Amino acid sequence: MDRLRLWLARAHPVAFVLFAGLAGFCAYFSMYAFRKPFTAATFDVVAGWDFALDYKVALVIAQVAGYALSKLAGVKLIAEMRPERRAIAILVLIGISWLALVLFAVVPAPWNVAALFLNGLPLGLIWGLVFGFMEGRRTSEVLGAILCASFILSSGVVKSVGKALMDTASVSPFWMPAATGVVFMPLLAISVLALAALPPPSPADEAERVARRPMMAKERTAFLAAHWPALLLLVSAYVALTAFRDLRDNFAAEIWRALGYGDAADVFTASEGPVAALSLVTMGLLILVKNNGRALLLIHGVILAGFALMGLSTLAFQQHLLSPIAWMIASGAGLYLAYTPFNAMLFDRMIAYTGTVATAGFLIYVADASGYMGSVVLLLVRNIAAIDLPWLPFFITAAYATSAVGMTLVAVAAALFLRSHTRGAQSA
């Protein structure tokens, strides 16, 4: 391991990016095999479930509630995590989540809904642990883009694997999530070992992107106090994005069935491949922008373009200008163009621009904790507040609302940042 770490420290940047990016991609890709496969099943009729709330909606709410609670805890845990503990923490947390999936299979309804809460509880910390290996480097844009591509592509792939297990191997919908996790365990172990071998950011990385250190409560409070107006607007936009993304992700089976593609297992993967490629290229190109202030403005522009594409592609679909698959690809591209910067580049560049010795994981988890709480609220509103819309019309309405709200919030945040950026340039 030491020899590999030494080689990586001396490796050409392209070789380092390929190794580190692939390791991060595979690690987070594997995590999704423990989180999302259950959504490939529709659970139309479940023995023992006699409640007005739909059983699958209850499962999604339970898991997202655990995930949101984990994100809230991550504001402190990820900010204070020591780098040498990240790898073992990833393996332990995902192991706990798999045991929860086994409980889901063996415990009858309605009690097995609690197993999905336990499943989501440890998984919310994985992103921060994996991204901790990527941030604060001169190549962080490319590494972050590769890492973000993992959650775009993996959700469709693991759901395709889960559906294939049910269709071809006759695995029950209740055992399918745990079985899908087993399929990805070897990849998880190898990729986490590779992450553990990565050297810390070099002195040159720190000179350009600022040193990254654990943040205690005092440092976290000071950072929020100094930058709260723009952060409040951006986090609010991210809440809308996360709620819409979870709606699209968790109920993809129902949406595709309404569009006439309910029997195709590979449709989940086919729709996400182009989305992942577009996001990877767009975000990776930001590495060419060395000035942190200019890069931060460009990232705001990318987010705005993503929100606009979500709304315009939905309008084109309703006007019969786009086919269902083209619409899902285009709206997904808009969603992830807006969503992915929040999970890596936006806060990494913000810290570099402010010159604060900190960790981007802290800001990511502030946004994520808020975002997943918004996702729970959206599901509860639809199912409890007498909104009797089928999934497809509800999804279309949510796309328009997310696009309009997001564009407004990010535009104001960009204006605030541009004003501070101009003042800083004039005083320099």
Tab-separated table of C-alpha atoms in Angstrom:
chain	number	residue	atom	x	y	z
A	1	MET	CA	0.000	0.000	0.000
A	2	ASP	CA	2.848	2.425	0.839
A	3	ARG	CA	4.548	1.736	-2.501
A	4	LEU	CA	1.313	2.383	-4.368
A	5	ARG	CA	0.753	5.633	-2.436
A	6	LEU	CA	4.302	6.767	-3.263
A	7	TRP	CA	3.782	5.951	-6.946
A	8	LEU	CA	0.523	7.903	-7.010
A	9	ALA	CA	2.197	10.910	-5.361
A	10	ARG	CA	4.745	10.980	-8.203
A	11	ALA	CA	2.394	9.927	-11.015
A	12	HIS	CA	1.481	12.054	-14.000
A	13	PRO	CA	-1.779	13.992	-13.348
A	14	VAL	CA	-3.598	11.990	-16.030
A	15	ALA	CA	-2.581	8.685	-14.436
A	16	PHE	CA	-3.567	9.972	-10.994
A	17	VAL	CA	-6.963	11.178	-12.229
A	18	LEU	CA	-7.668	7.855	-13.922
A	19	PHE	CA	-6.776	5.879	-10.797
A	20	ALA	CA	-8.441	8.143	-8.222
A	21	GLY	CA	-11.463	8.903	-10.398
A	22	LEU	CA	-12.120	5.244	-11.131
A	23	ALA	CA	-11.720	4.324	-7.462
A	24	GLY	CA	-14.172	7.003	-6.345
A	25	PHE	CA	-16.595	6.185	-9.146
A	26	CYS	CA	-16.668	2.473	-8.314
A	27	ALA	CA	-16.946	3.039	-4.567
A	28	TYR	CA	-19.957	5.328	-4.809
A	29	PHE	CA	-21.434	3.316	-7.676
A	30	SER	CA	-21.339	0.271	-5.405
A	31	MET	CA	-23.055	2.159	-2.583
A	32	TYR	CA	-26.092	2.667	-4.805
A	33	ALA	CA	-26.484	-1.109	-5.028
A	34	PHE	CA	-27.391	-1.014	-1.338
A	35	ARG	CA	-29.698	1.985	-1.607
A	36	LYS	CA	-31.736	2.095	-4.822
A	37	PRO	CA	-32.577	-1.419	-6.132
A	38	PHE	CA	-35.810	-1.698	-4.133
A	39	THR	CA	-37.283	1.137	-6.211
A	40	ALA	CA	-37.239	-1.138	-9.313
A	41	ALA	CA	-40.133	-3.081	-7.739
A	42	THR	CA	-43.620	-1.597	-7.678
A	43	PHE	CA	-44.977	-3.517	-4.620
A	44	ASP	CA	-48.541	-3.268	-5.927
A	45	VAL	CA	-50.095	-5.707	-3.424
A	46	VAL	CA	-48.331	-6.433	-0.117
A	47	ALA	CA	-49.751	-8.818	2.487
A	48	GLY	CA	-50.049	-7.170	5.890
A	49	TRP	CA	-50.117	-3.604	4.555
A	50	ASP	CA	-53.545	-2.173	5.339
A	51	PHE	CA	-52.800	1.549	5.448
A	52	ALA	CA	-54.010	4.350	3.169
A	53	LEU	CA	-50.425	5.371	2.431
A	54	ASP	CA	-48.999	3.447	-0.525
A	55	TYR	CA	-46.525	0.772	0.633
A	56	LYS	CA	-43.726	1.797	-1.741
A	57	VAL	CA	-44.186	5.448	-0.799
A	58	ALA	CA	-43.834	4.391	2.850
A	59	LEU	CA	-40.590	2.563	1.991
A	60	VAL	CA	-39.204	5.586	0.150
A	61	ILE	CA	-40.148	7.963	2.962
A	62	ALA	CA	-38.592	5.659	5.571
A	63	GLN	CA	-35.312	5.365	3.663
A	64	VAL	CA	-35.125	9.061	2.781
A	65	ALA	CA	-35.894	9.964	6.412
A	66	GLY	CA	-32.937	7.850	7.548
A	67	TYR	CA	-30.806	9.308	4.780
A	68	ALA	CA	-31.789	12.872	5.727
A	69	LEU	CA	-31.025	12.237	9.392
A	70	SER	CA	-27.654	10.865	8.348
A	71	LYS	CA	-26.979	14.001	6.291
A	72	LEU	CA	-27.846	16.143	9.292
A	73	ALA	CA	-25.404	14.194	11.458
A	74	GLY	CA	-22.871	14.457	8.636
A	75	VAL	CA	-22.693	18.257	9.017
A	76	LYS	CA	-20.638	17.521	12.124
A	77	LEU	CA	-19.266	14.029	11.431
A	78	ILE	CA	-17.950	14.684	7.912
A	79	ALA	CA	-16.577	18.117	8.843
A	80	GLU	CA	-14.605	16.594	11.726
A	81	MET	CA	-13.641	13.259	10.097
A	82	ARG	CA	-9.931	12.466	10.109
A	83	PRO	CA	-8.722	11.356	6.651
A	84	GLU	CA	-7.197	8.063	7.825
A	85	ARG	CA	-10.572	6.841	9.121
A	86	ARG	CA	-12.551	7.331	5.919
A	87	ALA	CA	-11.958	3.970	4.225
A	88	ILE	CA	-12.905	1.739	7.155
A	89	ALA	CA	-15.900	3.958	7.870
A	90	ILE	CA	-17.185	3.402	4.310
A	91	LEU	CA	-17.007	-0.394	4.636
A	92	VAL	CA	-18.590	-0.502	8.092
A	93	LEU	CA	-21.460	1.816	7.188
A	94	ILE	CA	-22.333	-0.015	3.963
A	95	GLY	CA	-22.124	-3.344	5.806
A	96	ILE	CA	-24.705	-2.093	8.305
A	97	SER	CA	-26.967	-0.946	5.476
A	98	TRP	CA	-26.823	-4.420	3.869
A	99	LEU	CA	-27.831	-6.098	7.130
A	100	ALA	CA	-30.839	-3.769	7.161
A	101	LEU	CA	-31.780	-5.058	3.687
A	102	VAL	CA	-31.667	-8.614	4.999
A	103	LEU	CA	-34.033	-7.529	7.783
A	104	PHE	CA	-36.312	-6.043	5.133
A	105	ALA	CA	-36.543	-9.467	3.492
A	106	VAL	CA	-37.139	-11.566	6.622
A	107	VAL	CA	-39.400	-9.258	8.654
A	108	PRO	CA	-43.034	-9.146	7.440
A	109	ALA	CA	-44.935	-5.991	6.532
A	110	PRO	CA	-45.659	-3.515	7.982
A	111	TRP	CA	-42.680	-3.853	10.341
A	112	ASN	CA	-40.101	-4.206	7.564
A	113	VAL	CA	-40.646	-0.553	6.610
A	114	ALA	CA	-38.427	0.314	9.581
A	115	ALA	CA	-35.619	-1.701	7.947
A	116	LEU	CA	-35.504	0.830	5.100
A	117	PHE	CA	-35.028	3.615	7.647
A	118	LEU	CA	-32.100	1.661	9.113
A	119	ASN	CA	-30.783	1.082	5.600
A	120	GLY	CA	-30.737	4.799	4.770
A	121	LEU	CA	-29.288	5.895	8.089
A	122	PRO	CA	-25.628	4.913	7.447
A	123	LEU	CA	-25.627	5.507	3.687
A	124	GLY	CA	-26.053	9.278	3.902
A	125	LEU	CA	-22.456	9.624	5.112
A	126	ILE	CA	-20.842	7.796	2.193
A	127	TRP	CA	-20.708	10.716	-0.247
A	128	GLY	CA	-18.802	12.929	2.163
A	129	LEU	CA	-16.358	10.145	2.974
A	130	VAL	CA	-15.636	9.389	-0.691
A	131	PHE	CA	-15.492	13.050	-1.763
A	132	GLY	CA	-13.036	13.695	1.075
A	133	PHE	CA	-10.475	11.803	-1.007
A	134	MET	CA	-11.154	14.057	-4.019
A	135	GLU	CA	-11.412	17.634	-2.735
A	136	GLY	CA	-8.686	20.253	-2.445
A	137	ARG	CA	-6.710	19.089	-5.504
A	138	ARG	CA	-5.914	20.918	-8.731
A	139	THR	CA	-7.725	18.072	-10.491
A	140	SER	CA	-10.775	18.214	-8.208
A	141	GLU	CA	-13.140	19.292	-11.033
A	142	VAL	CA	-12.364	16.190	-13.068
A	143	LEU	CA	-12.389	13.911	-10.019
A	144	GLY	CA	-15.644	15.463	-8.818
A	145	ALA	CA	-17.221	15.110	-12.266
A	146	ILE	CA	-16.287	11.440	-12.432
A	147	LEU	CA	-17.647	10.907	-8.931
A	148	CYS	CA	-20.896	12.710	-9.770
A	149	ALA	CA	-21.269	10.604	-12.917
A	150	SER	CA	-21.363	7.569	-10.629
A	151	PHE	CA	-24.616	8.541	-8.938
A	152	ILE	CA	-26.185	9.547	-12.259
A	153	LEU	CA	-25.395	6.245	-13.939
A	154	SER	CA	-25.475	3.879	-10.961
A	155	SER	CA	-29.100	4.444	-10.028
A	156	GLY	CA	-30.279	3.205	-13.418
A	157	VAL	CA	-27.799	0.321	-13.530
A	158	VAL	CA	-28.563	-1.098	-10.086
A	159	LYS	CA	-32.298	-0.840	-10.771
A	160	SER	CA	-31.756	-2.713	-14.036
A	161	VAL	CA	-29.803	-5.372	-12.132
A	162	GLY	CA	-32.553	-5.580	-9.518
A	163	LYS	CA	-35.285	-5.911	-12.144
A	164	ALA	CA	-33.252	-8.554	-13.989
A	165	LEU	CA	-32.859	-10.558	-10.760
A	166	MET	CA	-36.630	-10.536	-10.336
A	167	ASP	CA	-37.403	-11.286	-13.995
A	168	THR	CA	-34.736	-13.866	-14.851
A	169	ALA	CA	-33.644	-15.361	-11.512
A	170	SER	CA	-37.089	-15.278	-9.850
A	171	VAL	CA	-35.755	-13.376	-6.840
A	172	SER	CA	-38.629	-11.973	-4.783
A	173	PRO	CA	-39.007	-8.166	-4.590
A	174	PHE	CA	-38.192	-8.376	-0.872
A	175	TRP	CA	-34.928	-10.332	-1.285
A	176	MET	CA	-33.897	-8.503	-4.464
A	177	PRO	CA	-32.326	-5.443	-2.717
A	178	ALA	CA	-30.040	-7.592	-0.528
A	179	ALA	CA	-29.163	-9.839	-3.489
A	180	THR	CA	-28.204	-6.828	-5.614
A	181	GLY	CA	-25.925	-5.628	-2.818
A	182	VAL	CA	-24.116	-8.981	-2.793
A	183	VAL	CA	-23.425	-8.662	-6.528
A	184	PHE	CA	-21.541	-5.396	-5.925
A	185	MET	CA	-19.631	-6.325	-2.749
A	186	PRO	CA	-16.348	-7.331	-4.509
A	187	LEU	CA	-16.259	-4.070	-6.487
A	188	LEU	CA	-16.906	-2.117	-3.287
A	189	ALA	CA	-14.024	-3.769	-1.420
A	190	ILE	CA	-11.498	-3.247	-4.236
A	191	SER	CA	-12.444	0.380	-4.835
A	192	VAL	CA	-12.277	1.337	-1.148
A	193	LEU	CA	-8.803	-0.208	-0.885
A	194	ALA	CA	-7.789	1.904	-3.879
A	195	LEU	CA	-9.146	5.053	-2.209
A	196	ALA	CA	-7.186	4.252	0.938
A	197	ALA	CA	-3.989	4.282	-1.137
A	198	LEU	CA	-4.452	7.862	-2.381
A	199	PRO	CA	-1.882	10.372	-1.082
A	200	PRO	CA	-3.122	13.629	0.511
A	201	PRO	CA	-3.207	16.837	-1.578
A	202	SER	CA	0.272	18.078	-2.439
A	203	PRO	CA	1.746	21.451	-1.412
A	204	ALA	CA	1.022	22.669	-4.955
A	205	ASP	CA	-2.628	21.589	-4.566
A	206	GLU	CA	-2.895	23.492	-1.310
A	207	ALA	CA	-1.282	26.593	-2.778
A	208	GLU	CA	-3.914	26.763	-5.544
A	209	ARG	CA	-6.992	25.354	-3.776
A	210	VAL	CA	-6.331	26.105	-0.056
A	211	ALA	CA	-5.490	23.489	2.564
A	212	ARG	CA	-8.351	21.229	3.670
A	213	ARG	CA	-8.645	20.499	7.380
A	214	PRO	CA	-11.354	19.205	9.734
A	215	MET	CA	-13.750	21.988	10.816
A	216	MET	CA	-14.846	22.233	14.445
A	217	ALA	CA	-18.045	23.994	15.554
A	218	LYS	CA	-16.364	27.411	15.844
A	219	GLU	CA	-14.984	27.305	12.312
A	220	ARG	CA	-18.293	26.058	10.872
A	221	THR	CA	-20.258	28.843	12.563
A	222	ALA	CA	-17.832	31.510	11.384
A	223	PHE	CA	-18.000	30.342	7.766
A	224	LEU	CA	-21.805	30.305	7.726
A	225	ALA	CA	-21.978	33.741	9.345
A	226	ALA	CA	-19.658	35.216	6.717
A	227	HIS	CA	-21.449	33.787	3.669
A	228	TRP	CA	-25.034	33.105	4.742
A	229	PRO	CA	-26.992	35.208	2.159
A	230	ALA	CA	-25.688	33.379	-0.913
A	231	LEU	CA	-25.592	30.036	0.896
A	232	LEU	CA	-29.239	30.386	1.934
A	233	LEU	CA	-30.324	30.988	-1.662
A	234	LEU	CA	-28.200	28.175	-3.055
A	235	VAL	CA	-29.280	25.671	-0.422
A	236	SER	CA	-32.940	26.579	-1.049
A	237	ALA	CA	-32.448	25.867	-4.770
A	238	TYR	CA	-30.775	22.587	-3.870
A	239	VAL	CA	-33.759	21.594	-1.715
A	240	ALA	CA	-35.994	21.882	-4.782
A	241	LEU	CA	-33.468	19.940	-6.888
A	242	THR	CA	-33.112	17.118	-4.378
A	243	ALA	CA	-36.862	16.712	-3.984
A	244	PHE	CA	-37.312	16.544	-7.770
A	245	ARG	CA	-34.352	14.197	-8.237
A	246	ASP	CA	-35.652	11.806	-5.585
A	247	LEU	CA	-39.101	11.881	-7.167
A	248	ARG	CA	-37.589	11.003	-10.564
A	249	ASP	CA	-35.271	8.394	-9.103
A	250	ASN	CA	-37.498	6.585	-6.621
A	251	PHE	CA	-40.557	6.419	-8.853
A	252	ALA	CA	-38.840	5.860	-12.194
A	253	ALA	CA	-40.617	2.499	-12.544
A	254	GLU	CA	-44.024	4.167	-12.214
A	255	ILE	CA	-43.094	7.061	-14.529
A	256	TRP	CA	-41.694	4.767	-17.228
A	257	ARG	CA	-44.764	2.550	-16.982
A	258	ALA	CA	-46.995	5.605	-17.515
A	259	LEU	CA	-44.880	6.455	-20.573
A	260	GLY	CA	-45.365	2.923	-21.969
A	261	TYR	CA	-41.989	1.363	-21.102
A	262	GLY	CA	-42.879	-0.603	-17.972
A	263	ASP	CA	-41.577	-3.984	-19.134
A	264	ALA	CA	-38.088	-2.928	-20.238
A	265	ALA	CA	-35.433	-3.550	-17.578
A	266	ASP	CA	-32.707	-1.731	-19.540
A	267	VAL	CA	-34.667	1.505	-19.900
A	268	PHE	CA	-33.334	2.705	-16.521
A	269	THR	CA	-29.742	2.466	-17.747
A	270	ALA	CA	-30.396	3.629	-21.320
A	271	SER	CA	-31.849	6.939	-20.156
A	272	GLU	CA	-29.000	7.776	-17.742
A	273	GLY	CA	-25.935	7.012	-19.869
A	274	PRO	CA	-26.119	10.176	-22.038
A	275	VAL	CA	-26.938	12.254	-18.941
A	276	ALA	CA	-23.816	11.028	-17.150
A	277	ALA	CA	-21.623	11.715	-20.195
A	278	LEU	CA	-22.889	15.290	-20.601
A	279	SER	CA	-22.440	16.108	-16.915
A	280	LEU	CA	-18.968	14.544	-16.847
A	281	VAL	CA	-17.719	16.594	-19.801
A	282	THR	CA	-19.299	19.881	-18.693
A	283	MET	CA	-18.037	19.723	-15.123
A	284	GLY	CA	-14.628	18.378	-16.095
A	285	LEU	CA	-13.985	21.331	-18.415
A	286	LEU	CA	-13.995	23.660	-15.400
A	287	ILE	CA	-10.483	22.431	-14.596
A	288	LEU	CA	-9.321	24.728	-17.424
A	289	VAL	CA	-10.430	27.778	-15.399
A	290	LYS	CA	-7.662	28.559	-12.926
A	291	ASN	CA	-9.175	31.704	-11.421
A	292	ASN	CA	-11.400	30.560	-8.568
A	293	GLY	CA	-13.736	33.565	-8.731
A	294	ARG	CA	-14.316	33.186	-12.468
A	295	ALA	CA	-14.865	29.444	-12.052
A	296	LEU	CA	-17.435	30.036	-9.337
A	297	LEU	CA	-19.395	32.371	-11.629
A	298	LEU	CA	-19.293	29.819	-14.442
A	299	ILE	CA	-20.611	27.144	-12.102
A	300	HIS	CA	-23.579	29.378	-11.269
A	301	GLY	CA	-24.163	29.681	-15.011
A	302	VAL	CA	-24.117	25.908	-15.495
A	303	ILE	CA	-26.643	25.472	-12.685
A	304	LEU	CA	-28.931	28.101	-14.242
A	305	ALA	CA	-28.694	26.372	-17.628
A	306	GLY	CA	-29.638	23.072	-16.014
A	307	PHE	CA	-32.753	24.519	-14.405
A	308	ALA	CA	-33.764	26.105	-17.724
A	309	LEU	CA	-33.293	22.830	-19.631
A	310	MET	CA	-35.555	20.983	-17.171
A	311	GLY	CA	-38.453	23.343	-17.833
A	312	LEU	CA	-37.946	23.775	-21.585
A	313	SER	CA	-37.600	20.033	-22.270
A	314	THR	CA	-40.794	19.347	-20.328
A	315	LEU	CA	-42.623	21.970	-22.373
A	316	ALA	CA	-41.276	20.411	-25.590
A	317	PHE	CA	-42.498	16.974	-24.466
A	318	GLN	CA	-45.990	18.287	-23.771
A	319	GLN	CA	-46.003	19.929	-27.201
A	320	HIS	CA	-45.059	16.531	-28.747
A	321	LEU	CA	-41.702	17.845	-29.919
A	322	LEU	CA	-39.772	15.250	-27.874
A	323	SER	CA	-40.381	11.522	-27.497
A	324	PRO	CA	-40.730	10.113	-23.952
A	325	ILE	CA	-37.145	8.776	-23.926
A	326	ALA	CA	-35.724	11.993	-25.406
A	327	TRP	CA	-37.627	13.983	-22.772
A	328	MET	CA	-36.365	11.837	-19.903
A	329	ILE	CA	-32.804	12.194	-21.189
A	330	ALA	CA	-33.118	15.968	-21.719
A	331	SER	CA	-34.864	16.669	-18.405
A	332	GLY	CA	-32.371	14.382	-16.675
A	333	ALA	CA	-29.510	16.279	-18.290
A	334	GLY	CA	-30.950	19.549	-17.009
A	335	LEU	CA	-31.491	18.075	-13.557
A	336	TYR	CA	-27.937	16.811	-13.220
A	337	LEU	CA	-26.308	19.865	-14.792
A	338	ALA	CA	-27.909	21.808	-11.953
A	339	TYR	CA	-27.493	19.116	-9.294
A	340	THR	CA	-23.937	17.834	-9.692
A	341	PRO	CA	-22.088	21.121	-8.984
A	342	PHE	CA	-23.607	21.239	-5.490
A	343	ASN	CA	-22.042	17.856	-4.715
A	344	ALA	CA	-18.493	18.757	-5.622
A	345	MET	CA	-17.297	21.743	-7.638
A	346	LEU	CA	-19.460	24.574	-6.296
A	347	PHE	CA	-18.396	24.366	-2.666
A	348	ASP	CA	-14.854	23.246	-3.457
A	349	ARG	CA	-14.322	26.400	-5.527
A	350	MET	CA	-16.154	28.546	-2.968
A	351	ILE	CA	-13.692	27.526	-0.275
A	352	ALA	CA	-10.766	28.096	-2.619
A	353	TYR	CA	-12.093	31.575	-3.536
A	354	THR	CA	-12.648	32.651	0.084
A	355	GLY	CA	-9.204	31.387	1.114
A	356	THR	CA	-10.652	29.710	4.212
A	357	VAL	CA	-8.908	26.567	5.481
A	358	ALA	CA	-11.923	24.281	5.616
A	359	THR	CA	-13.584	21.233	4.061
A	360	ALA	CA	-16.120	21.238	1.234
A	361	GLY	CA	-17.775	18.218	2.810
A	362	PHE	CA	-19.223	20.459	5.525
A	363	LEU	CA	-21.035	22.702	3.021
A	364	ILE	CA	-22.163	19.727	0.946
A	365	TYR	CA	-23.780	18.230	4.024
A	366	VAL	CA	-25.473	21.467	5.011
A	367	ALA	CA	-27.096	21.436	1.562
A	368	ASP	CA	-27.808	17.707	1.564
A	369	ALA	CA	-29.426	17.667	5.013
A	370	SER	CA	-31.780	20.420	3.883
A	371	GLY	CA	-32.373	18.808	0.499
A	372	TYR	CA	-33.435	15.408	1.747
A	373	MET	CA	-35.770	16.921	4.300
A	374	GLY	CA	-37.403	18.694	1.356
A	375	SER	CA	-37.708	15.356	-0.429
A	376	VAL	CA	-39.599	13.853	2.510
A	377	VAL	CA	-41.914	16.869	2.626
A	378	LEU	CA	-42.699	16.561	-1.115
A	379	LEU	CA	-43.710	12.902	-0.745
A	380	LEU	CA	-45.809	13.602	2.330
A	381	VAL	CA	-47.568	16.509	0.618
A	382	ARG	CA	-48.457	14.403	-2.405
A	383	ASN	CA	-49.772	11.472	-0.384
A	384	ILE	CA	-51.388	13.191	2.592
A	385	ALA	CA	-52.538	16.610	1.388
A	386	ALA	CA	-55.168	15.229	-0.999
A	387	ILE	CA	-53.121	15.774	-4.162
A	388	ASP	CA	-54.689	13.089	-6.334
A	389	LEU	CA	-52.435	13.269	-9.397
A	390	PRO	CA	-51.008	10.188	-11.129
A	391	TRP	CA	-47.220	9.972	-11.047
A	392	LEU	CA	-46.618	11.314	-14.570
A	393	PRO	CA	-48.693	14.542	-14.275
A	394	PHE	CA	-47.270	15.095	-10.785
A	395	PHE	CA	-43.750	14.672	-12.181
A	396	ILE	CA	-44.426	17.170	-14.992
A	397	THR	CA	-45.830	19.733	-12.540
A	398	ALA	CA	-42.818	19.262	-10.258
A	399	ALA	CA	-40.444	19.784	-13.212
A	400	TYR	CA	-41.969	23.171	-14.043
A	401	ALA	CA	-42.009	24.299	-10.397
A	402	THR	CA	-38.414	23.207	-9.779
A	403	SER	CA	-37.211	24.953	-12.935
A	404	ALA	CA	-38.878	28.274	-12.113
A	405	VAL	CA	-37.956	28.356	-8.420
A	406	GLY	CA	-34.402	27.187	-9.028
A	407	MET	CA	-33.638	29.704	-11.760
A	408	THR	CA	-34.878	32.566	-9.587
A	409	LEU	CA	-32.881	31.584	-6.503
A	410	VAL	CA	-29.617	30.854	-8.321
A	411	ALA	CA	-29.853	34.036	-10.396
A	412	VAL	CA	-30.087	36.135	-7.229
A	413	ALA	CA	-27.220	34.166	-5.620
A	414	ALA	CA	-25.101	34.741	-8.744
A	415	ALA	CA	-25.876	38.486	-8.592
A	416	LEU	CA	-24.767	38.623	-4.954
A	417	PHE	CA	-21.578	36.786	-5.748
A	418	LEU	CA	-20.879	38.901	-8.827
A	419	ARG	CA	-21.196	42.057	-6.721
A	420	SER	CA	-18.741	40.753	-4.119
A	421	HIS	CA	-16.432	39.480	-6.866
A	422	THR	CA	-16.409	42.916	-8.545
A	423	ARG	CA	-15.703	44.671	-5.247
A	424	GLY	CA	-12.861	42.274	-4.535
A	425	ALA	CA	-11.362	42.875	-7.979
A	426	GLN	CA	-11.563	46.660	-7.581
A	427	SER	CA	-9.883	46.598	-4.160
A	428	ALA	CA	-7.154	44.206	-5.274
